[in-house]
Short mmCIF file of C-alpha atoms and ligand atoms in Angstrom, two decimals:
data_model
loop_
_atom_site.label_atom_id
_atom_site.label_comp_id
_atom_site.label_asym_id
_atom_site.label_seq_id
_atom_site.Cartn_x
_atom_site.Cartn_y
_atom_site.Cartn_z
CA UNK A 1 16.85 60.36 17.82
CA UNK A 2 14.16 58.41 19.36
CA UNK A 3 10.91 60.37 21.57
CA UNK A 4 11.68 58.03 24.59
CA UNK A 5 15.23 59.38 24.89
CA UNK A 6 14.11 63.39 24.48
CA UNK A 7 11.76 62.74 27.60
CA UNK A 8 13.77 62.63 30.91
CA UNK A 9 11.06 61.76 33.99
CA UNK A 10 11.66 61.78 37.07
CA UNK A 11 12.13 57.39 36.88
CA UNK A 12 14.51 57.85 34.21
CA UNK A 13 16.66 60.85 36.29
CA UNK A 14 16.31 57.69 39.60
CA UNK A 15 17.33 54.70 37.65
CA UNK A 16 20.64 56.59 36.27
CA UNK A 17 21.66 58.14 39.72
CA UNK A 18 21.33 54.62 41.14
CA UNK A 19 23.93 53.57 38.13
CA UNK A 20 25.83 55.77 39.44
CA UNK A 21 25.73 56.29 42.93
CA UNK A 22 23.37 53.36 44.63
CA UNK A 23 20.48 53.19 46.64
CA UNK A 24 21.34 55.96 48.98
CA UNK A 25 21.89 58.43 45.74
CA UNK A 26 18.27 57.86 44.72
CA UNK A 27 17.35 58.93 48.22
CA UNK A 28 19.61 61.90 48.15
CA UNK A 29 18.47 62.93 44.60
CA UNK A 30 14.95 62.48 45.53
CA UNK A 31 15.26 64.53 48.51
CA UNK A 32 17.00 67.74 46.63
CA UNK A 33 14.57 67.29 43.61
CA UNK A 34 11.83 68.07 46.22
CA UNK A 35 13.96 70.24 48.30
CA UNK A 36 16.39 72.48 45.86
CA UNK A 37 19.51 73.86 47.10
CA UNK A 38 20.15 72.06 50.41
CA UNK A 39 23.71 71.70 52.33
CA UNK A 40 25.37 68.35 52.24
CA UNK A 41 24.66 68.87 56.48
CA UNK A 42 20.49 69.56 55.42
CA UNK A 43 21.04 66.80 53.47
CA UNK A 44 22.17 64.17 56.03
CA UNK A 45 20.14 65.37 58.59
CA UNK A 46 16.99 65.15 56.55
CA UNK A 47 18.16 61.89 55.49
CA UNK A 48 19.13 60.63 58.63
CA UNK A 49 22.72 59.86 56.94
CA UNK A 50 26.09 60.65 57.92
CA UNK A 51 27.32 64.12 56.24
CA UNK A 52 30.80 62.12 55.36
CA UNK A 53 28.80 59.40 52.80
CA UNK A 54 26.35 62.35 51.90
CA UNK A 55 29.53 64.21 50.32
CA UNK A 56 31.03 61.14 48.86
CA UNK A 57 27.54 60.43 46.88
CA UNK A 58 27.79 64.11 45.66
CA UNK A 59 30.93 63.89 44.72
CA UNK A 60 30.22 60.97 42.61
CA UNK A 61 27.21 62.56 40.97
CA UNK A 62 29.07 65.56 40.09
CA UNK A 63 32.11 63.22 38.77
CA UNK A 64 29.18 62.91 36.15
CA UNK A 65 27.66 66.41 35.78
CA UNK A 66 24.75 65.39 37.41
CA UNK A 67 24.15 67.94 40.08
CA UNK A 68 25.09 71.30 40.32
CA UNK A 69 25.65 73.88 43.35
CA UNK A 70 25.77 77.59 44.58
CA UNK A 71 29.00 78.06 46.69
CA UNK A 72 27.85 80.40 49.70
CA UNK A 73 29.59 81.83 52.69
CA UNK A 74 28.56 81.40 56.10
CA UNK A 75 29.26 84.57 57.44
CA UNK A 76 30.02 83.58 61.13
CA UNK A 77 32.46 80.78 60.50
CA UNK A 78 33.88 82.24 56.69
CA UNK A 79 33.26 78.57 55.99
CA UNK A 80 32.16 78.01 52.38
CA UNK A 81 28.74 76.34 52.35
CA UNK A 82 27.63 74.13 49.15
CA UNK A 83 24.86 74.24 48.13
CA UNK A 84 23.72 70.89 45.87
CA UNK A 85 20.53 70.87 42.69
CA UNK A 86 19.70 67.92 40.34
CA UNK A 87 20.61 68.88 37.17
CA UNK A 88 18.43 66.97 35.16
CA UNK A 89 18.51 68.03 31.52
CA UNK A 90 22.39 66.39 32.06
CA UNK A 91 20.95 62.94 32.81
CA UNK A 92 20.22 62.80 28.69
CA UNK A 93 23.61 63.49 28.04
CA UNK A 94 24.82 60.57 30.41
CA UNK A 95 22.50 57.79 29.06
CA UNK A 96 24.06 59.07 25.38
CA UNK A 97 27.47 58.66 26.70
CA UNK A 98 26.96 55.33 28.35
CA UNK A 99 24.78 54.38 24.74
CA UNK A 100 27.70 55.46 22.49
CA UNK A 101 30.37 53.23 24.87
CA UNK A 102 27.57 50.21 24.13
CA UNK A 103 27.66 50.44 20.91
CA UNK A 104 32.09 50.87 20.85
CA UNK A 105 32.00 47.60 22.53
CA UNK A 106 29.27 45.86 20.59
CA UNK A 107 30.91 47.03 17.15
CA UNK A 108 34.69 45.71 18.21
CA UNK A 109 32.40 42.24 19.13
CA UNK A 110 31.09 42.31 15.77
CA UNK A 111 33.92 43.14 13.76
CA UNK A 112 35.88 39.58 15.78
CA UNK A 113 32.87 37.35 15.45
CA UNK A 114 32.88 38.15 11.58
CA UNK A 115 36.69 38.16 10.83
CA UNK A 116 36.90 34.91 13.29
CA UNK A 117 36.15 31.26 12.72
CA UNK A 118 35.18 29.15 16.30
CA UNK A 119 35.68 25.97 17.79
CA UNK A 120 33.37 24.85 20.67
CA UNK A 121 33.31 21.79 23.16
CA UNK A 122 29.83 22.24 23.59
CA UNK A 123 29.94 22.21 27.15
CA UNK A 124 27.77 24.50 29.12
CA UNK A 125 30.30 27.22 30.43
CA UNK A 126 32.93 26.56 28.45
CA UNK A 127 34.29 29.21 26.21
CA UNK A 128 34.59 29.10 22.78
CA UNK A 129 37.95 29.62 20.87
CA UNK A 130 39.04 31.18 17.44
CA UNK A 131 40.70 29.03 15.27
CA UNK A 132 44.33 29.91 15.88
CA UNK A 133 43.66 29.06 20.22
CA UNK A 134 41.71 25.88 18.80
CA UNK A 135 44.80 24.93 16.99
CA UNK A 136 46.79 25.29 19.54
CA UNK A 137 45.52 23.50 21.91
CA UNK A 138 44.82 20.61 19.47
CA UNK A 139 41.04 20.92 19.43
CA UNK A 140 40.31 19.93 22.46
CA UNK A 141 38.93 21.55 25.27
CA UNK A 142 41.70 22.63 28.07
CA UNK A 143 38.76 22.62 30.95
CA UNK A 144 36.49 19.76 29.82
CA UNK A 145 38.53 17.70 27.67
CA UNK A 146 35.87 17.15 24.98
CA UNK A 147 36.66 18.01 21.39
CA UNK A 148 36.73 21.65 20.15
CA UNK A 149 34.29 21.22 17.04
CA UNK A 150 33.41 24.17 14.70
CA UNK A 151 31.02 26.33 15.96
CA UNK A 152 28.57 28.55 14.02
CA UNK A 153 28.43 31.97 15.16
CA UNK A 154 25.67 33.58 12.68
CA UNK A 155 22.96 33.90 15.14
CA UNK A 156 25.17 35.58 17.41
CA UNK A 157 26.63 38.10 14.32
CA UNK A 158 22.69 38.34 13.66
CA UNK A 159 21.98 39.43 17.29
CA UNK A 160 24.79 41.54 17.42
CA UNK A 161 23.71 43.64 14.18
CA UNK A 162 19.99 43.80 15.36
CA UNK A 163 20.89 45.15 19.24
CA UNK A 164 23.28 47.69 17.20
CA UNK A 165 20.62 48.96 14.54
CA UNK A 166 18.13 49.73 17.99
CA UNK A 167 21.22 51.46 19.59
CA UNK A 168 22.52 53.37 16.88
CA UNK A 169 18.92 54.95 16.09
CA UNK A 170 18.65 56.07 19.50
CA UNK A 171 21.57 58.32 19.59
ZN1 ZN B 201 34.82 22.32 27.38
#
């Protein structure tokens, strides 16, 4: 496992709660990191947000075990009362997940651009097609028009394998 990915700052903890919830999660995060066990109503009021979009963000982060809470009763109204902490050490655990999907999708990738031959119009935004689509539409290019002409993928394979070796060490 690399250093970087042991140390979780406070940027790091930011940039994944704005993945995951937006701007107005950063604010919210930043807010209970500095203030610790707040009610989604402290919350919005602090904030100056609505206590209905406050909840929704929260319920987001905790989709992803990224805050935790203390369920309290308010002893006038019997209403339960939440009450909502960062849990940081989790944010690892996230950017591990979301790593290990990368490198799911970047492997599948691989294995097609190796067990596939392309043809290519050469076109700026046009796609390029395995051998068995360039066949079929007679090597020519259904958008363009221009002909679909073999198209060397080893740099790509090449970039593929180095952005996987820099993944797969991290995890
Ligand atoms: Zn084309």
């Amino acid at each position: 496992m690399l250093d970087f990915l042991l140390i979780v700052d406070e940027d790091t903890v930011l940039e994944v709660m704005r993945l995951v919830g937006g701007e107005d999660a950063v604010s919210i995060v930043k807010f209970l990191m500095k203030n610790p066990s707040k009610s989604d109503e402290e919350i919005a009021s602090a904030l100056g947000m609505n206590a209905k979009d406050v909840r929704k963000i929260l319920h987001r982060l905790i989709d992803y075990s990224l805050l935790t809470y203390d369920v309290a009763k308010n002893k006038e109204t019997g209403h339960r009362i939440f009450r909502w902490r960062v849990q940081q050490d989790q944010v690892l655990g996230y950017i591990k997940t979301q790593i290990r999907r990368m490198v799911e999708r970047l492997k599948a990738k691989l294995e097609y651009e190796q067990s596939h031959q392309f043809y290519y119009c050469g076109t700026k935004g046009c796609r390029k097609y395995a051998f068995e689509e360039a066949l079929d539409k007679l090597f020519k290019c259904p958008v363009c028009g221009n002909l679909l002409n073999y198209y060397d993928n080893s740099k790509i394979i090449e970039t593929l394998k180095q952005k996987l070796q820099i993944l797969e060490k991290s995890i």
